[in-house]
CSV table of C-alpha atoms in Angstrom, one decimal:
chain,number,residue,atom,x,y,z
A,1,MET,CA,-21.9,25.2,-16.8
A,2,ILE,CA,-21.2,22.5,-19.3
A,3,TRP,CA,-17.6,21.2,-19.2
A,4,GLU,CA,-15.9,20.3,-22.4
A,5,PHE,CA,-14.0,17.1,-22.2
A,6,ASP,CA,-10.6,18.1,-23.3
A,7,GLU,CA,-7.0,17.3,-22.3
A,8,GLU,CA,-6.9,20.2,-19.8
A,9,LEU,CA,-9.9,18.8,-17.9
A,10,ALA,CA,-8.6,15.3,-18.2
A,11,THR,CA,-5.2,16.4,-16.7
A,12,ASP,CA,-7.0,18.0,-13.7
A,13,MET,CA,-9.0,14.8,-13.1
A,14,PHE,CA,-5.8,12.7,-13.0
A,15,LEU,CA,-4.0,15.0,-10.5
A,16,CYS,CA,-5.9,13.6,-7.5
A,17,ALA,CA,-3.7,11.4,-5.3
A,18,THR,CA,-6.9,9.8,-3.8
A,19,CYS,CA,-5.5,10.6,-0.3
A,20,LYS,CA,-8.9,11.7,0.9
A,21,LYS,CA,-7.6,14.8,2.6
A,22,CYS,CA,-10.3,16.8,0.7
A,23,ASP,CA,-12.9,14.4,2.1
A,24,ILE,CA,-11.8,15.3,5.6
A,25,LYS,CA,-11.8,19.0,4.9
A,26,CYS,CA,-15.1,19.2,3.0
A,27,GLN,CA,-17.7,20.9,5.1
A,28,THR,CA,-20.6,19.3,3.1
A,29,ASP,CA,-19.2,15.8,3.6
A,30,LEU,CA,-18.8,15.1,-0.1
A,31,LYS,CA,-16.9,12.0,-1.1
A,32,ILE,CA,-14.5,13.9,-3.3
A,33,ALA,CA,-11.8,11.3,-3.9
A,34,HIS,CA,-14.3,8.8,-5.2
A,35,GLN,CA,-15.7,11.4,-7.6
A,36,PHE,CA,-12.3,11.9,-9.1
A,37,ILE,CA,-11.9,8.1,-9.4
A,38,ASN,CA,-15.3,7.9,-11.1
A,39,MET,CA,-14.3,10.7,-13.5
A,40,ARG,CA,-11.3,8.7,-14.6
A,41,THR,CA,-13.6,5.9,-15.8
A,42,ILE,CA,-15.6,8.5,-17.7
A,43,MET,CA,-12.3,10.0,-19.2
A,44,GLY,CA,-11.2,6.5,-20.1
A,45,GLY,CA,-14.5,6.0,-21.9
A,46,LYS,CA,-13.8,9.1,-23.9
A,47,ASP,CA,-10.3,7.8,-24.9
A,48,PHE,CA,-8.3,10.0,-22.5
A,49,GLU,CA,-5.3,8.3,-21.0
A,50,ASN,CA,-2.6,9.0,-18.6
A,51,THR,CA,0.5,7.6,-20.4
A,52,GLY,CA,2.2,6.6,-17.1
A,53,LEU,CA,-0.8,4.6,-16.0
A,54,GLY,CA,-1.0,3.3,-19.5
A,55,MET,CA,2.5,1.8,-19.1
A,56,ILE,CA,1.5,0.3,-15.7
A,57,ARG,CA,-1.6,-1.2,-17.4
A,58,GLN,CA,0.6,-2.9,-20.0
A,59,ASN,CA,2.8,-4.3,-17.2
A,60,VAL,CA,-0.2,-5.7,-15.4
A,61,LEU,CA,-1.7,-7.2,-18.5
A,62,ASN,CA,1.6,-8.7,-19.7
A,63,SER,CA,3.2,-9.7,-16.4
A,64,GLY,CA,0.5,-9.5,-13.8
A,65,ASN,CA,2.2,-6.9,-11.7
A,66,PHE,CA,2.9,-3.2,-11.4
A,67,TRP,CA,6.5,-3.4,-12.3
A,68,GLY,CA,6.3,-5.7,-15.4
A,69,LEU,CA,8.6,-8.2,-13.7
A,70,PRO,CA,8.8,-11.9,-14.3
A,71,LYS,CA,7.0,-13.9,-11.7
A,72,GLU,CA,10.2,-15.3,-10.1
A,73,ALA,CA,11.3,-11.7,-9.3
A,74,LEU,CA,8.3,-11.4,-6.9
A,75,ASP,CA,9.3,-14.4,-4.8
A,76,TRP,CA,10.0,-13.1,-1.3
A,77,LYS,CA,9.6,-16.4,0.6
A,78,THR,CA,12.6,-18.1,2.3
A,79,ASP,CA,13.2,-21.7,3.0
A,80,ASP,CA,12.3,-21.4,6.7
A,81,MET,CA,8.8,-20.2,6.1
A,82,LYS,CA,5.8,-22.5,6.4
A,83,MET,CA,2.8,-21.5,4.3
A,84,ALA,CA,-0.3,-23.6,3.4
A,85,GLU,CA,-1.7,-24.2,-0.1
A,86,THR,CA,-5.3,-24.1,1.2
A,87,GLY,CA,-7.0,-22.8,4.3
A,88,THR,CA,-9.1,-20.1,5.8
A,89,ILE,CA,-6.6,-17.3,6.3
A,90,GLY,CA,-4.8,-16.0,3.2
A,91,TYR,CA,-2.1,-13.4,2.8
A,92,TRP,CA,-1.9,-10.8,0.0
A,93,PRO,CA,1.4,-9.0,0.0
A,94,GLY,CA,0.9,-6.9,-3.1
A,95,CYS,CA,3.1,-6.1,-6.1
A,96,TRP,CA,5.2,-3.5,-4.4
A,97,SER,CA,6.2,-5.3,-1.2
A,98,SER,CA,6.7,-8.6,-3.2
A,99,ALA,CA,9.2,-6.8,-5.5
A,100,VAL,CA,10.7,-4.0,-3.5
A,101,THR,CA,10.1,-4.1,0.3
A,102,LYS,CA,10.4,-7.9,0.7
A,103,ASN,CA,11.1,-7.4,4.4
A,104,MET,CA,7.4,-6.7,4.9
A,105,PRO,CA,5.9,-10.0,3.8
A,106,GLN,CA,8.8,-11.9,5.3
A,107,ASN,CA,8.3,-10.3,8.6
A,108,VAL,CA,4.5,-10.9,8.5
A,109,VAL,CA,4.9,-14.6,8.0
A,110,ARG,CA,7.5,-15.0,10.7
A,111,ILE,CA,5.5,-12.9,13.2
A,112,LEU,CA,2.3,-14.8,12.6
A,113,GLU,CA,4.0,-18.1,12.9
A,114,LYS,CA,4.7,-17.1,16.6
A,115,ALA,CA,0.9,-16.9,17.0
A,116,ASP,CA,0.4,-20.3,15.4
A,117,ILE,CA,-1.2,-18.8,12.3
A,118,GLU,CA,-0.2,-20.5,9.0
A,119,LEU,CA,-1.1,-18.3,6.1
A,120,VAL,CA,-2.3,-19.5,2.8
A,121,ASN,CA,0.2,-18.9,0.0
A,122,LEU,CA,-1.6,-17.4,-3.0
A,123,GLY,CA,1.6,-17.9,-5.0
A,124,GLU,CA,3.5,-15.4,-7.1
A,125,GLN,CA,2.7,-17.6,-10.1
A,126,GLU,CA,-1.0,-17.2,-9.7
A,127,GLU,CA,-1.7,-13.9,-7.9
A,128,ILE,CA,-2.0,-10.8,-10.1
A,129,CYS,CA,-2.2,-7.1,-9.3
A,130,CYS,CA,-5.2,-6.2,-7.2
A,131,GLY,CA,-6.2,-3.7,-9.9
A,132,LEU,CA,-5.8,-0.4,-8.1
A,133,TYR,CA,-3.8,1.2,-10.9
A,134,LEU,CA,-6.2,-0.1,-13.5
A,135,ALA,CA,-9.0,1.6,-11.6
A,136,LEU,CA,-7.0,4.8,-11.2
A,137,GLY,CA,-6.3,4.8,-15.0
A,138,GLY,CA,-10.0,4.3,-15.9
A,139,TYR,CA,-9.4,0.9,-17.4
A,140,THR,CA,-12.7,-0.6,-16.1
A,141,GLU,CA,-12.9,-3.7,-18.4
A,142,ASP,CA,-9.3,-4.7,-17.5
A,143,PHE,CA,-10.0,-4.1,-13.8
A,144,VAL,CA,-13.1,-6.3,-13.8
A,145,LYS,CA,-11.2,-9.1,-15.6
A,146,GLY,CA,-8.4,-9.0,-13.0
A,147,VAL,CA,-10.8,-8.9,-10.1
A,148,GLU,CA,-12.7,-12.0,-11.5
A,149,ARG,CA,-9.4,-13.9,-11.7
A,150,ASN,CA,-8.4,-13.0,-8.2
A,151,ILE,CA,-11.8,-13.8,-6.7
A,152,ASN,CA,-11.8,-17.3,-8.4
A,153,LEU,CA,-8.2,-17.9,-7.1
A,154,ILE,CA,-9.1,-16.9,-3.5
A,155,ASN,CA,-12.3,-19.0,-3.5
A,156,GLU,CA,-10.4,-22.0,-4.8
A,157,LYS,CA,-8.0,-21.8,-1.9
A,158,GLY,CA,-10.9,-21.8,0.6
A,159,ILE,CA,-9.9,-18.4,2.1
A,160,LYS,CA,-12.4,-16.7,4.4
A,161,THR,CA,-10.1,-14.0,5.8
A,162,LEU,CA,-7.6,-12.2,3.6
A,163,ILE,CA,-4.7,-10.3,5.3
A,164,PHE,CA,-3.0,-7.4,3.5
A,165,SER,CA,0.3,-5.5,3.9
A,166,CYS,CA,-0.5,-3.0,1.2
A,167,PRO,CA,-3.1,-0.3,2.0
A,168,GLY,CA,-3.9,0.2,-1.7
A,169,CYS,CA,-4.6,-3.5,-2.2
A,170,PHE,CA,-6.6,-3.5,1.1
A,171,ALA,CA,-8.7,-0.5,-0.1
A,172,THR,CA,-9.3,-2.0,-3.5
A,173,PHE,CA,-10.4,-5.3,-2.2
A,174,THR,CA,-12.6,-3.9,0.5
A,175,GLU,CA,-14.3,-1.2,-1.5
A,176,GLN,CA,-14.5,-2.8,-5.0
A,177,TYR,CA,-14.5,-6.6,-5.0
A,178,SER,CA,-17.9,-7.2,-3.5
A,179,ALA,CA,-19.5,-5.0,-6.1
A,180,VAL,CA,-17.7,-6.7,-9.0
A,181,ALA,CA,-18.5,-10.2,-7.5
A,182,GLU,CA,-22.2,-9.2,-7.4
A,183,MET,CA,-22.1,-7.9,-10.9
A,184,LEU,CA,-20.5,-11.1,-12.2
A,185,GLY,CA,-22.6,-13.4,-10.1
A,186,LEU,CA,-19.6,-14.7,-8.2
A,187,ASN,CA,-19.4,-15.9,-4.6
A,188,TRP,CA,-17.4,-13.5,-2.4
A,189,ASP,CA,-17.7,-14.0,1.3
A,190,VAL,CA,-14.3,-13.0,2.4
A,191,GLU,CA,-13.3,-10.7,5.3
A,192,THR,CA,-10.5,-8.2,4.4
A,193,LYS,CA,-8.1,-7.0,7.1
A,194,HIS,CA,-5.0,-4.9,7.0
A,195,VAL,CA,-2.2,-6.7,8.9
A,196,VAL,CA,-1.7,-3.9,11.4
A,197,VAL,CA,-5.3,-4.6,12.6
A,198,LEU,CA,-4.5,-8.3,13.1
A,199,LEU,CA,-1.2,-7.5,14.8
A,200,ASP,CA,-3.0,-5.2,17.3
A,201,GLU,CA,-5.6,-7.9,18.0
A,202,LEU,CA,-2.9,-10.6,18.6
A,203,ILE,CA,-0.9,-8.3,20.9
A,204,LYS,CA,-3.9,-7.4,23.0
A,205,ASP,CA,-5.0,-11.1,23.2
A,206,GLY,CA,-1.5,-12.0,24.5
A,207,LYS,CA,-0.6,-14.2,21.5
A,208,LEU,CA,2.5,-12.1,20.5
A,209,LYS,CA,5.2,-11.6,23.1
A,210,LEU,CA,7.1,-8.3,22.8
A,211,GLU,CA,9.9,-8.8,25.3
A,212,ASN,CA,13.0,-7.2,23.9
A,213,PRO,CA,13.1,-3.4,24.7
A,214,LEU,CA,14.1,-1.2,21.8
A,215,ASP,CA,14.9,2.1,23.6
A,216,LYS,CA,14.1,4.2,20.5
A,217,LYS,CA,12.1,7.3,19.8
A,218,VAL,CA,9.7,6.7,17.0
A,219,THR,CA,7.0,8.6,15.1
A,220,TYR,CA,4.4,7.2,12.7
A,221,HIS,CA,3.2,8.1,9.2
A,222,ASP,CA,-0.5,7.5,8.5
A,223,ALA,CA,-0.8,5.8,5.1
A,224,CYS,CA,-3.8,7.4,3.4
A,225,HIS,CA,-5.4,4.2,2.0
A,226,VAL,CA,-5.7,2.6,5.4
A,227,SER,CA,-5.9,5.7,7.7
A,228,ARG,CA,-8.2,8.3,6.1
A,229,TRP,CA,-9.9,5.6,4.0
A,230,PHE,CA,-10.9,3.4,6.9
A,231,ASN,CA,-10.2,5.5,10.0
A,232,ALA,CA,-7.5,3.1,11.1
A,233,TYR,CA,-5.6,5.5,13.3
A,234,ASP,CA,-5.3,3.7,16.7
A,235,TYR,CA,-4.3,0.2,15.6
A,236,PRO,CA,-0.7,1.1,14.5
A,237,ARG,CA,-0.2,3.4,17.4
A,238,ASP,CA,-1.3,0.8,19.9
A,239,VAL,CA,1.1,-1.7,18.3
A,240,ILE,CA,4.0,0.7,18.6
A,241,LYS,CA,3.2,1.7,22.2
A,242,ALA,CA,3.0,-2.0,23.1
A,243,ILE,CA,6.8,-2.4,22.3
A,244,PRO,CA,8.8,-2.0,25.5
A,245,GLY,CA,11.3,0.8,25.6
A,246,VAL,CA,9.8,2.7,22.7
A,247,GLU,CA,9.0,6.4,23.1
A,248,PHE,CA,6.3,7.4,20.7
A,249,VAL,CA,6.0,11.0,19.4
A,250,GLU,CA,3.6,12.5,16.9
A,251,MET,CA,4.5,14.7,13.9
A,252,GLU,CA,2.8,18.1,13.6
A,253,HIS,CA,0.3,16.7,11.1
A,254,ASN,CA,-1.0,13.3,12.2
A,255,ARG,CA,-4.1,11.1,12.1
A,256,GLU,CA,-6.9,12.7,10.0
A,257,GLU,CA,-4.6,15.7,9.3
A,258,ALA,CA,-1.6,13.6,8.3
A,259,LEU,CA,0.3,14.7,5.1
A,260,CYS,CA,0.2,12.3,2.2
A,261,CYS,CA,3.6,10.9,1.2
A,262,GLY,CA,2.9,12.1,-2.3
A,263,ILE,CA,3.9,9.0,-4.2
A,264,VAL,CA,0.7,8.5,-6.2
A,265,THR,CA,1.2,12.0,-7.8
A,266,ALA,CA,4.2,10.5,-9.7
A,267,PHE,CA,1.9,9.7,-12.6
A,268,ASN,CA,1.1,13.4,-13.1
A,269,ASP,CA,3.5,15.7,-11.2
A,270,LEU,CA,6.9,14.4,-10.2
A,271,PRO,CA,7.9,17.7,-8.5
A,272,THR,CA,5.0,17.3,-6.1
A,273,VAL,CA,6.3,13.8,-5.2
A,274,ALA,CA,9.6,15.3,-4.1
A,275,HIS,CA,7.9,18.2,-2.3
A,276,CYS,CA,5.6,15.9,-0.3
A,277,GLY,CA,8.4,13.5,0.6
A,278,GLN,CA,10.6,16.3,1.8
A,279,LYS,CA,7.8,17.9,3.8
A,280,ARG,CA,7.1,14.7,5.6
A,281,ILE,CA,10.7,13.9,6.4
A,282,GLY,CA,11.1,17.4,7.7
A,283,GLU,CA,8.2,16.9,10.1
A,284,ALA,CA,9.6,13.6,11.2
A,285,THR,CA,13.0,15.1,11.8
A,286,GLU,CA,11.5,17.9,13.9
A,287,THR,CA,10.2,15.3,16.4
A,288,GLY,CA,13.7,14.1,17.2
A,289,ALA,CA,12.6,10.5,16.3
A,290,ASP,CA,15.1,7.8,15.4
A,291,TYR,CA,12.6,6.0,13.2
A,292,LEU,CA,9.7,7.1,11.0
A,293,VAL,CA,7.5,4.1,11.1
A,294,THR,CA,5.3,3.1,8.1
A,295,ASN,CA,3.0,0.2,7.2
A,296,CYS,CA,2.8,0.7,3.4
A,297,ALA,CA,5.3,-0.3,0.8
A,298,GLY,CA,4.8,2.8,-1.3
A,299,CYS,CA,5.1,5.2,1.6
A,300,ALA,CA,8.1,3.2,2.8
A,301,SER,CA,9.8,3.5,-0.5
A,302,GLN,CA,9.1,7.3,-0.8
A,303,LEU,CA,10.1,8.1,2.7
A,304,ASN,CA,13.1,5.8,2.8
A,305,LEU,CA,14.5,7.3,-0.4
A,306,THR,CA,13.8,10.9,0.6
A,307,SER,CA,15.3,10.4,4.1
A,308,ASN,CA,18.5,9.1,2.5
A,309,MET,CA,18.6,11.8,-0.2
A,310,MET,CA,18.2,14.5,2.5
A,311,GLU,CA,20.7,12.8,4.7
A,312,ALA,CA,18.1,13.2,7.5
A,313,PRO,CA,18.8,11.7,11.0
A,314,VAL,CA,15.4,10.0,11.0
A,315,LYS,CA,15.3,6.6,9.2
A,316,GLN,CA,12.2,4.8,7.8
A,317,LYS,CA,11.2,1.5,9.4
A,318,ASP,CA,8.3,-0.8,8.7
A,319,ILE,CA,6.1,-1.4,11.7
A,320,THR,CA,6.9,-5.2,11.4
A,321,ASP,CA,10.6,-4.4,11.6
A,322,LEU,CA,10.1,-3.1,15.1
A,323,LEU,CA,7.9,-6.0,16.1
A,324,CYS,CA,10.6,-8.5,14.9
A,325,ASP,CA,13.2,-6.7,16.9
A,326,SER,CA,11.1,-6.8,20.0
A,327,MET,CA,10.3,-10.5,19.4
A,328,ARG,CA,13.9,-11.4,18.6
A,329,ILE,CA,13.0,-12.4,15.1
A,330,GLU,CA,15.9,-11.7,12.6
A,331,VAL,CA,15.0,-9.3,9.8
A,332,THR,CA,16.9,-10.8,6.9
A,333,TYR,CA,16.1,-8.2,4.2
A,334,ASP,CA,17.0,-4.5,4.0
A,335,PRO,CA,15.0,-2.9,1.3
A,336,THR,CA,17.1,0.3,1.0
A,337,GLU,CA,19.1,-0.7,-2.1
A,338,ALA,CA,16.1,-2.1,-3.9
A,339,ILE,CA,14.1,1.0,-3.1
A,340,GLY,CA,16.8,3.2,-4.7
A,341,GLN,CA,16.8,1.0,-7.8
A,342,PHE,CA,13.1,0.7,-8.3
A,343,MET,CA,12.3,4.4,-7.4
A,344,GLY,CA,14.9,5.4,-10.0
A,345,GLN,CA,13.3,3.2,-12.6
A,346,ALA,CA,9.9,4.6,-11.7
A,347,ILE,CA,11.1,8.2,-12.0
A,348,GLU,CA,12.6,7.5,-15.4
A,349,LEU,CA,9.5,5.6,-16.5
A,350,LEU,CA,7.1,8.4,-15.4
A,351,GLY,CA,9.3,11.4,-16.2
A,352,LYS,CA,7.3,12.1,-19.5
A,353,SER,CA,3.9,10.9,-18.3
A,354,CYS,CA,1.1,13.1,-19.7
A,355,ILE,CA,-2.5,13.0,-20.7
A,356,HIS,CA,-3.3,12.2,-24.4
A,357,ARG,CA,-6.2,11.0,-26.4
A,358,ARG,CA,-5.9,7.5,-27.8
């Protein structure tokens, strides 16, 4: 069978949320999500474009970030934070947490200070988007240019280990940057690590003291791009279980079988975004948990907003929020209002997203 490259086929290729649930279910062990991503590059080469991803592309090219915001809007640092300009351990917060869920990077810096880790500040004036949404849109040339710039910045800082809050950024760096560096003849000898892995290591090494009991029932949402993509199921659960007083419960679908929050489908199918969010909040509510814990800014935004819209008893919390509470570190930023504003803007922006031929 020979497929004709038309808008109907292109639409199907852009429906994939890259959650890798198909990869888990496939009996022949095919890497289905990556095939869909590769097909988007082919579609881009044939001038097919998802208009929503096209708008994100313009934001990244013009402003360096997903939202198209001025650089100062991405500044999440506070005066009490100490960060180095050069060093071996760098921190990459990502566009979404820098703009929307600022509690995540703020918490990370304050927690790691307790372990005597001073992170290298890449700087909102220099750091640009990791390139995930350029890759998802099939904008290969733009993606490579962005990766080159980021590699040069990270090498200039002397970084050897790069810590991520965003699973999407983590996945993009881990799976794509080495190949691009080799293609361009650039040096890239940098270990990539999601922050939840580092936190688990520090707790088990006794470098973080969790002393304040929380006395809460919590459940955990597996973010696709760090769980199914890298089998990182135990690290976050071990972190949560290390907090005194916490009762941990699983949702019906968890670990490999966890449901995607659905937010990546916003570029193609907004009703599916709502369906996925409501389904996940429903499962969390059934556990009787006080908190639905996340470690991804996108998942946090989707589940925070959905929980509030459903007036559900379970509330979204980032995993670092819980650690801060147990370590008696003040969490100074509540992202709820910003999430409502930014998600509203995203829905308006993507409401008419479709596939067209340039």
